[in-house]
Coordinates of C-alpha atoms in Angstrom, one line a residue:
M1 CA 257.2 91.3 118.7
L2 CA 253.7 90.5 117.6
Q3 CA 250.9 89.5 120.0
N4 CA 247.7 88.1 118.6
A5 CA 244.3 87.8 120.2
G6 CA 242.0 85.4 118.3
L7 CA 243.7 86.0 115.0
Q8 CA 244.7 83.4 112.4
P9 CA 248.3 82.3 112.6
P10 CA 250.7 83.6 109.8
E11 CA 250.5 81.7 106.5
Y12 CA 254.2 80.7 106.8
N13 CA 257.0 80.0 109.4
L14 CA 260.0 81.3 107.4
A15 CA 260.3 83.8 104.6
L16 CA 263.4 84.6 102.5
T17 CA 263.3 87.7 100.3
S18 CA 265.7 88.9 97.6
T19 CA 265.3 92.6 96.6
H20 CA 266.8 94.8 94.0
S21 CA 266.2 98.6 93.7
E22 CA 267.4 101.4 91.5
S23 CA 266.7 105.1 91.7
T24 CA 267.6 108.2 89.8
F25 CA 266.8 111.8 90.7
L26 CA 267.4 115.1 89.0
R27 CA 266.6 118.5 90.5
G28 CA 267.2 122.1 89.5
F29 CA 266.3 125.6 90.5
G30 CA 266.9 129.2 89.5
N31 CA 266.3 132.8 90.6
W32 CA 266.1 135.9 88.3
V33 CA 265.9 139.4 89.7
H34 CA 265.3 142.3 87.3
K35 CA 265.3 145.9 88.4
L36 CA 262.9 148.2 86.4
D37 CA 262.5 151.9 86.1
G38 CA 261.2 153.9 89.1
A39 CA 262.5 151.5 91.8
S40 CA 260.3 148.7 90.5
K41 CA 261.6 145.1 90.8
L42 CA 260.6 141.7 89.4
D43 CA 261.8 138.6 91.3
V44 CA 261.2 135.2 89.7
K45 CA 262.0 131.8 91.1
F46 CA 261.6 128.5 89.3
G47 CA 262.5 124.8 89.7
F48 CA 262.0 121.3 88.4
G49 CA 262.5 117.7 89.5
A50 CA 262.4 114.3 88.0
G51 CA 262.7 110.8 89.5
H52 CA 262.6 107.2 88.4
S53 CA 262.8 104.1 90.6
D54 CA 262.4 100.4 89.9
N55 CA 262.0 97.8 92.6
D56 CA 261.9 94.0 92.2
S57 CA 261.6 91.4 94.9
V58 CA 261.2 87.6 95.1
R59 CA 259.8 86.1 98.3
Y60 CA 259.9 82.4 99.2
Q61 CA 257.7 81.1 102.1
Y62 CA 258.2 77.8 104.0
D63 CA 256.3 76.0 106.8
A64 CA 257.7 74.9 110.1
A65 CA 259.1 71.7 108.5
G66 CA 260.9 73.6 105.8
V67 CA 258.5 72.6 103.1
F68 CA 258.1 75.2 100.3
L69 CA 254.7 76.9 100.4
N70 CA 254.6 79.8 98.0
R71 CA 256.6 82.3 96.0
Y72 CA 255.7 85.9 95.4
V73 CA 257.2 88.1 92.7
D74 CA 256.6 91.8 93.2
T75 CA 257.7 94.6 90.8
A76 CA 257.1 98.3 91.0
S77 CA 258.0 101.2 88.7
V78 CA 257.6 104.8 89.7
R79 CA 258.2 107.9 87.6
D80 CA 257.8 111.4 89.2
R81 CA 257.9 114.8 87.5
S82 CA 257.5 118.2 89.2
A83 CA 257.8 121.9 88.3
N84 CA 257.3 125.1 90.3
S85 CA 257.5 128.8 89.7
G86 CA 257.0 131.8 92.0
G87 CA 257.4 135.5 91.6
K88 CA 256.8 138.9 92.9
Y89 CA 256.5 142.3 91.2
S90 CA 256.7 145.4 93.4
T91 CA 256.6 149.1 92.6
P92 CA 256.2 152.3 94.6
I93 CA 252.7 153.9 94.4
G94 CA 253.4 156.8 96.7
R95 CA 255.7 158.1 99.4
Q96 CA 254.7 155.4 101.9
H97 CA 253.0 152.8 99.8
A98 CA 254.2 150.0 97.5
L99 CA 252.1 147.7 95.3
A100 CA 253.1 144.1 95.3
A101 CA 251.7 141.3 93.2
G102 CA 252.8 137.7 92.7
W103 CA 252.1 134.1 92.0
D104 CA 253.0 130.5 93.0
I105 CA 252.6 127.5 90.7
E106 CA 253.3 123.9 91.7
L107 CA 252.8 120.9 89.3
G108 CA 253.3 117.3 90.2
H109 CA 252.9 114.1 88.1
R110 CA 253.4 110.5 89.0
E111 CA 253.1 107.3 87.0
E112 CA 253.2 104.0 88.9
T113 CA 252.9 100.3 87.9
K114 CA 252.9 97.4 90.4
T115 CA 252.5 93.7 90.0
S116 CA 252.3 91.0 92.6
L117 CA 252.1 87.4 91.5
D118 CA 252.2 84.1 93.4
K119 CA 253.8 80.8 92.2
D120 CA 250.8 80.1 90.0
G121 CA 250.9 83.5 88.3
K122 CA 247.8 84.7 90.2
A123 CA 247.6 88.4 90.8
Q124 CA 247.4 89.4 94.5
F125 CA 245.3 92.5 94.1
D126 CA 243.0 94.2 91.7
G127 CA 244.8 96.4 89.3
S128 CA 248.1 94.4 89.4
G129 CA 250.0 95.4 86.2
D130 CA 247.8 98.5 85.5
N131 CA 249.4 101.8 84.9
L132 CA 248.1 104.4 87.3
T133 CA 248.7 108.2 87.2
A134 CA 248.1 111.0 89.6
N135 CA 248.5 114.8 89.1
T136 CA 248.4 117.7 91.5
R137 CA 248.2 121.4 90.4
R138 CA 248.4 124.2 92.9
L139 CA 247.9 127.8 91.7
A140 CA 248.1 130.9 93.8
A141 CA 248.0 134.7 93.1
F142 CA 248.1 137.7 95.4
V143 CA 248.1 141.4 95.4
Q144 CA 248.8 143.6 98.4
D145 CA 249.5 147.2 99.5
E146 CA 252.7 147.4 101.5
W147 CA 252.5 150.5 103.8
D148 CA 255.1 152.3 105.9
I149 CA 252.5 153.9 108.3
S150 CA 255.0 155.6 110.6
S151 CA 258.4 155.1 112.1
Q152 CA 256.9 152.5 114.5
W153 CA 254.3 150.9 112.3
S154 CA 254.4 149.1 108.9
G155 CA 252.4 146.3 107.3
Y156 CA 250.5 145.1 104.3
A157 CA 247.0 144.2 103.4
G158 CA 245.7 142.4 100.4
V159 CA 243.9 139.4 99.0
R160 CA 245.2 136.0 98.0
W161 CA 243.5 133.3 95.8
E162 CA 244.6 129.7 95.9
G163 CA 243.3 126.7 94.1
I164 CA 244.2 123.0 94.0
R165 CA 243.2 120.4 91.5
T166 CA 244.1 116.7 92.0
T167 CA 243.5 114.0 89.4
S168 CA 243.9 110.2 89.6
S169 CA 243.6 108.0 86.5
N170 CA 243.3 104.2 86.2
A171 CA 241.6 101.5 84.1
A172 CA 238.3 102.4 85.7
G173 CA 238.4 106.1 84.7
D174 CA 239.4 109.4 86.1
I175 CA 238.7 110.9 89.5
S176 CA 239.4 114.6 90.1
N177 CA 238.9 117.1 92.9
T178 CA 239.0 120.9 92.6
S179 CA 238.8 123.5 95.4
S180 CA 239.8 127.1 95.9
V181 CA 239.8 129.8 98.5
L182 CA 239.9 133.6 98.4
S183 CA 241.2 135.1 101.6
P184 CA 242.4 138.4 103.1
L185 CA 246.1 139.0 103.7
L186 CA 247.0 140.9 106.9
H187 CA 250.4 141.5 108.3
A188 CA 251.6 144.1 110.8
V189 CA 255.0 145.1 112.3
Y190 CA 255.4 147.3 115.3
R191 CA 259.0 148.6 116.0
I192 CA 259.4 149.2 119.7
P193 CA 260.4 152.8 120.6
G194 CA 263.9 153.2 122.1
S195 CA 265.4 150.1 120.5
Q196 CA 267.2 149.9 117.2
K197 CA 265.7 146.7 115.7
D198 CA 263.3 145.2 118.3
Q199 CA 259.8 144.6 116.9
I200 CA 256.5 142.7 117.2
R201 CA 255.0 140.9 114.2
A202 CA 251.5 139.6 113.6
S203 CA 249.9 138.0 110.6
L204 CA 246.7 136.2 109.5
T205 CA 247.0 133.5 106.8
K206 CA 244.9 130.9 105.0
S207 CA 246.4 128.2 102.8
Y208 CA 245.9 124.8 101.3
K209 CA 248.0 121.7 101.8
A210 CA 247.6 119.1 99.0
A211 CA 247.6 115.4 99.6
N212 CA 250.8 113.6 99.0
I213 CA 250.7 112.5 95.4
Q214 CA 251.5 108.9 96.4
D215 CA 248.4 108.9 98.6
L216 CA 246.2 109.6 95.6
I217 CA 247.3 106.4 93.8
A218 CA 245.1 103.4 94.9
L219 CA 247.7 100.6 94.2
P220 CA 248.2 98.7 97.5
S221 CA 251.4 97.8 99.2
L222 CA 250.8 94.3 100.6
S223 CA 251.7 93.1 104.1
R224 CA 252.4 89.4 104.2
L225 CA 251.8 89.4 107.9
N226 CA 248.5 91.1 107.3
S227 CA 246.8 92.1 110.6
P228 CA 245.3 95.2 112.2
S229 CA 248.8 96.4 113.3
R230 CA 250.4 95.4 110.0
P231 CA 247.9 96.3 107.4
D232 CA 248.2 96.7 103.6
R233 CA 248.6 100.3 102.6
T234 CA 246.7 101.9 99.7
G235 CA 245.8 105.3 98.4
N236 CA 242.6 107.3 97.9
P237 CA 242.0 109.2 94.7
N238 CA 239.1 111.1 96.4
L239 CA 241.3 112.9 98.9
K240 CA 240.6 116.7 99.2
P241 CA 243.3 119.2 100.3
E242 CA 243.6 120.4 103.9
L243 CA 242.6 124.0 104.4
A244 CA 244.4 125.8 107.3
T245 CA 243.5 129.3 108.8
G246 CA 246.1 130.6 111.1
L247 CA 247.2 133.5 113.3
D248 CA 251.0 134.1 114.0
L249 CA 252.5 136.5 116.7
A250 CA 256.2 137.1 117.4
Y251 CA 258.5 139.3 119.4
E252 CA 262.1 139.7 118.2
H253 CA 265.0 141.2 120.1
Y254 CA 268.2 141.7 118.2
L255 CA 271.7 141.2 119.5
G256 CA 274.7 142.7 117.7
R257 CA 274.9 142.3 113.9
A258 CA 273.5 138.7 113.6
G259 CA 272.1 137.7 117.0
I260 CA 268.5 137.4 117.9
V261 CA 266.3 136.3 120.8
S262 CA 262.6 135.7 119.8
V263 CA 259.4 134.4 121.2
S264 CA 256.7 133.4 118.8
G265 CA 253.3 131.6 118.8
F266 CA 250.7 130.4 116.4
I267 CA 247.3 128.9 116.2
R268 CA 245.8 126.9 113.2
D269 CA 242.4 125.7 112.4
I270 CA 242.5 122.8 109.9
D271 CA 239.5 121.5 107.8
D272 CA 239.4 118.3 105.8
L273 CA 242.3 116.8 107.9
I274 CA 243.9 113.8 106.2
R275 CA 244.3 110.7 108.4
R276 CA 244.9 107.0 107.7
D277 CA 242.1 104.7 108.8
I278 CA 242.5 100.9 109.3
S279 CA 239.6 98.6 108.4
Q280 CA 239.0 95.1 107.2
Q281 CA 238.0 95.0 103.5
Q282 CA 237.1 92.3 101.0
T283 CA 239.8 92.0 98.3
S284 CA 240.5 89.7 95.3
I285 CA 242.5 87.4 97.7
G286 CA 240.1 87.5 100.6
P287 CA 239.5 89.7 103.6
R288 CA 242.4 92.0 104.4
W289 CA 243.3 94.7 106.9
V290 CA 243.9 97.9 104.9
S291 CA 245.2 101.3 105.8
T292 CA 243.6 104.1 103.7
P293 CA 244.0 107.9 103.9
R294 CA 240.7 109.8 104.4
N295 CA 239.5 113.3 105.1
I296 CA 238.1 113.0 108.6
G297 CA 237.1 116.6 109.6
H298 CA 238.4 119.4 111.7
A299 CA 241.5 119.8 113.9
R300 CA 243.2 122.6 115.8
T301 CA 246.9 123.1 116.6
K302 CA 248.9 125.8 118.5
G303 CA 252.4 126.2 119.7
I304 CA 255.1 128.5 121.0
E305 CA 258.8 128.7 120.0
L306 CA 261.7 130.3 121.8
E307 CA 264.9 131.0 119.8
A308 CA 268.3 132.4 120.6
K309 CA 271.3 132.7 118.4
F310 CA 274.3 135.0 118.7
Q311 CA 278.1 135.4 118.2
L312 CA 279.8 135.2 121.6
Q313 CA 282.4 137.8 120.7
E314 CA 279.7 140.4 120.3
L315 CA 278.6 139.9 123.8
V316 CA 281.8 139.1 125.7
A317 CA 285.1 140.9 125.1
D318 CA 288.0 138.6 124.2
A319 CA 285.7 135.6 123.9
P320 CA 286.5 132.8 121.5
A321 CA 284.9 132.9 118.0
I322 CA 281.9 130.8 118.9
D323 CA 278.5 131.1 117.2
F324 CA 275.7 129.7 119.5
R325 CA 272.2 128.7 118.4
S326 CA 269.2 127.1 120.2
N327 CA 265.5 126.8 120.0
Y328 CA 262.7 125.2 122.0
S329 CA 259.2 124.5 120.8
H330 CA 256.0 123.3 122.5
F331 CA 252.9 122.1 120.6
W332 CA 249.3 121.4 121.4
S333 CA 246.7 119.9 119.0
S334 CA 243.4 118.1 119.0
V335 CA 241.3 116.3 116.3
D336 CA 237.6 116.7 116.8
D337 CA 236.3 113.3 115.6
I338 CA 238.9 111.3 117.7
P339 CA 238.5 111.0 121.5
G340 CA 241.3 112.2 123.8
P341 CA 243.5 112.5 125.7
N342 CA 246.1 111.8 123.0
N343 CA 244.1 112.9 119.9
R344 CA 247.0 114.9 118.4
L345 CA 248.1 115.6 114.9
D346 CA 249.9 112.6 113.3
A347 CA 253.7 112.6 114.2
Q348 CA 253.5 115.9 116.1
P349 CA 255.5 115.7 119.4
K350 CA 254.6 117.7 122.4
Q351 CA 257.9 119.5 122.4
T352 CA 261.4 119.7 120.7
A353 CA 264.7 121.3 121.6
N354 CA 267.9 122.0 119.7
V355 CA 271.2 123.4 120.7
G356 CA 274.4 123.9 118.6
L357 CA 277.6 125.8 118.3
D358 CA 280.3 126.6 115.7
Y359 CA 283.9 127.4 116.7
R360 CA 286.2 129.2 114.2
M361 CA 289.9 128.8 115.0
K362 CA 292.2 131.7 114.5
A363 CA 295.5 130.0 113.8
V364 CA 294.2 127.7 111.0
P365 CA 291.1 128.0 108.6
L366 CA 289.3 125.3 110.5
T367 CA 285.7 125.4 111.9
L368 CA 284.4 122.8 114.3
G369 CA 280.7 122.5 115.2
G370 CA 278.0 120.3 116.5
S371 CA 274.3 120.1 117.4
L372 CA 272.0 118.1 119.7
N373 CA 268.3 117.6 118.9
W374 CA 265.9 116.2 121.5
T375 CA 262.3 115.0 121.0
P376 CA 260.5 113.3 123.8
E377 CA 258.4 110.1 123.5
T378 CA 255.0 110.6 121.9
L379 CA 251.7 108.8 122.3
I380 CA 249.1 109.6 119.6
Q381 CA 245.5 108.4 119.3
S382 CA 245.6 108.2 115.5
S383 CA 242.0 107.0 115.0
L384 CA 239.2 105.5 117.0
S385 CA 240.9 102.2 116.9
Q386 CA 244.7 102.9 116.7
L387 CA 247.2 104.2 119.3
V388 CA 250.8 104.8 118.1
Y389 CA 253.8 105.2 120.5
T390 CA 257.2 106.5 119.4
S391 CA 260.2 106.5 121.7
R392 CA 262.4 109.5 122.7
K393 CA 264.9 110.7 120.0
R394 CA 268.3 112.2 120.7
S395 CA 270.4 113.1 117.7
L396 CA 274.0 114.3 118.1
D397 CA 275.8 115.6 115.0
A398 CA 279.3 117.0 114.5
Y399 CA 281.4 118.4 111.7
A400 CA 284.8 119.8 110.8
L401 CA 285.2 122.3 107.9
W402 CA 288.6 123.3 106.4
K403 CA 288.5 126.3 104.0
F404 CA 291.3 126.3 101.4
N405 CA 290.1 129.6 100.0
A406 CA 286.8 131.5 99.4
R407 CA 285.6 129.0 96.8
N408 CA 287.0 125.6 98.0
Q409 CA 286.4 123.8 101.2
L410 CA 286.5 120.2 102.7
R411 CA 283.7 119.1 105.1
I412 CA 283.8 116.0 107.3
S413 CA 280.7 115.3 109.2
A414 CA 279.2 112.6 111.5
N415 CA 275.4 112.4 112.0
N416 CA 273.6 110.5 114.7
L417 CA 276.6 109.9 116.9
A418 CA 274.4 108.6 119.8
A419 CA 272.9 105.9 117.4
E420 CA 270.0 105.1 119.8
D421 CA 267.5 102.4 118.9
A422 CA 264.2 103.7 117.6
I423 CA 261.4 102.0 119.5
G424 CA 257.7 102.0 118.5
A425 CA 254.4 100.4 119.4
N426 CA 251.2 100.2 117.4
T427 CA 248.0 99.1 119.2
V428 CA 244.9 98.5 117.1
I429 CA 241.4 97.5 118.3
G430 CA 238.9 96.1 115.7
N431 CA 236.3 93.4 115.4
G432 CA 236.5 92.6 119.1
L433 CA 240.3 92.0 118.9
T434 CA 243.2 93.9 120.4
Q435 CA 246.6 93.6 118.7
L436 CA 249.9 95.1 119.7
A437 CA 253.0 95.2 117.5
N438 CA 256.3 96.4 119.0
T439 CA 259.2 97.4 116.8
I440 CA 262.9 98.1 117.6
N441 CA 264.9 99.6 114.7
Q442 CA 268.6 100.0 115.1
T443 CA 270.1 103.3 113.9
Y444 CA 273.7 104.0 112.8
T445 CA 276.2 106.8 112.7
V446 CA 276.5 108.2 109.2
W447 CA 279.9 109.6 108.2
S448 CA 280.4 111.8 105.1
V449 CA 283.3 113.6 103.4
K450 CA 282.4 116.4 100.9
Y451 CA 284.6 118.6 98.8
E452 CA 282.6 121.8 98.1
M453 CA 283.4 124.2 95.2
K454 CA 281.6 127.5 94.4
F455 CA 281.6 128.9 90.9

């Protein structure tokens, strides 16, 4: 449903669209562990990914009398490449100390070409047909002293350097951003006396989060019902990475061989927060409402998490072979440059809860399981002018697993058994106008059958 206040009516009454899409993806990963002399060890992980997608659509628009008005032909080609590597070298340097050093490398590359032409062959945006590229490079290195202080205390201290470079290229030239941070690493573990495994953990961290590579490319995605609540979407090659400084604290109580009950909390300060901003801009086809990602300033988030998982047979004699798992999280956040009370991080709910179990039958090699995920409705003040509502989500999943032997098994699963409608609302205020767009998206149960083999 779309409600307009003083806006121009849509440019058409009926639109018919034919779309064709093709996508191909390839991913790989590996892990190599090499033990050296003197209890030293080198652990190396690496991976890569490649993707290619092509999308073509033809859209015909008609007025209320059925008279043909316009035709739009849109094409898009996207090619993604990525590679990553991480490793850690550790060696003893004394009776209670160990030296550890390591690295993380992430590389991303995207090439994208878009065209949008009307029936007269006129391009619908600047840069239609241009080949745009974007690259992200994240490098990190650390060194730390891991210290077994006593039977109750252990921890590590060190330093970590992390740098991010983003580059976007188009016909107008290259735009790049480079930033880095050198920060201390502090982590401590206190083992509670009188218990076998119970412990308290605390850590201080600082890290970068690069912008999504698609947000660096400035090619727009046009909205034919262009309005404040249905804007065009474009990228921003000037985006800087977000920098987060955080403190984590956790208490862990262990049950049996595999069970655990834990309480944890965290707090994060975020600088250069990335948010989408909606504004009216002059384009090659006239004034348009456009959503653009920007760095808007500082935000803070904190949260607590309760987790419990255990095997029932370890707690209750003669109980069935049931594995139980559950967790509950509650989050708070605020963005400095956006007024409250709902100035939260994008898409962050106030709370979430999950519960699940797995039942292993004795007579046959069959395991049955299921899980329920719950997220309440959320209301987020996304910017000074935009308020976003998302309805409650309940997701019920179930599966059956038949093991033929240690290497072969058959899995039948059903995801989203409740299949509830996803309801959203987007309210935007701008240029003296208030517009509300309500959406209702139907969801479906997804069934899958997989035969799994281990080599």
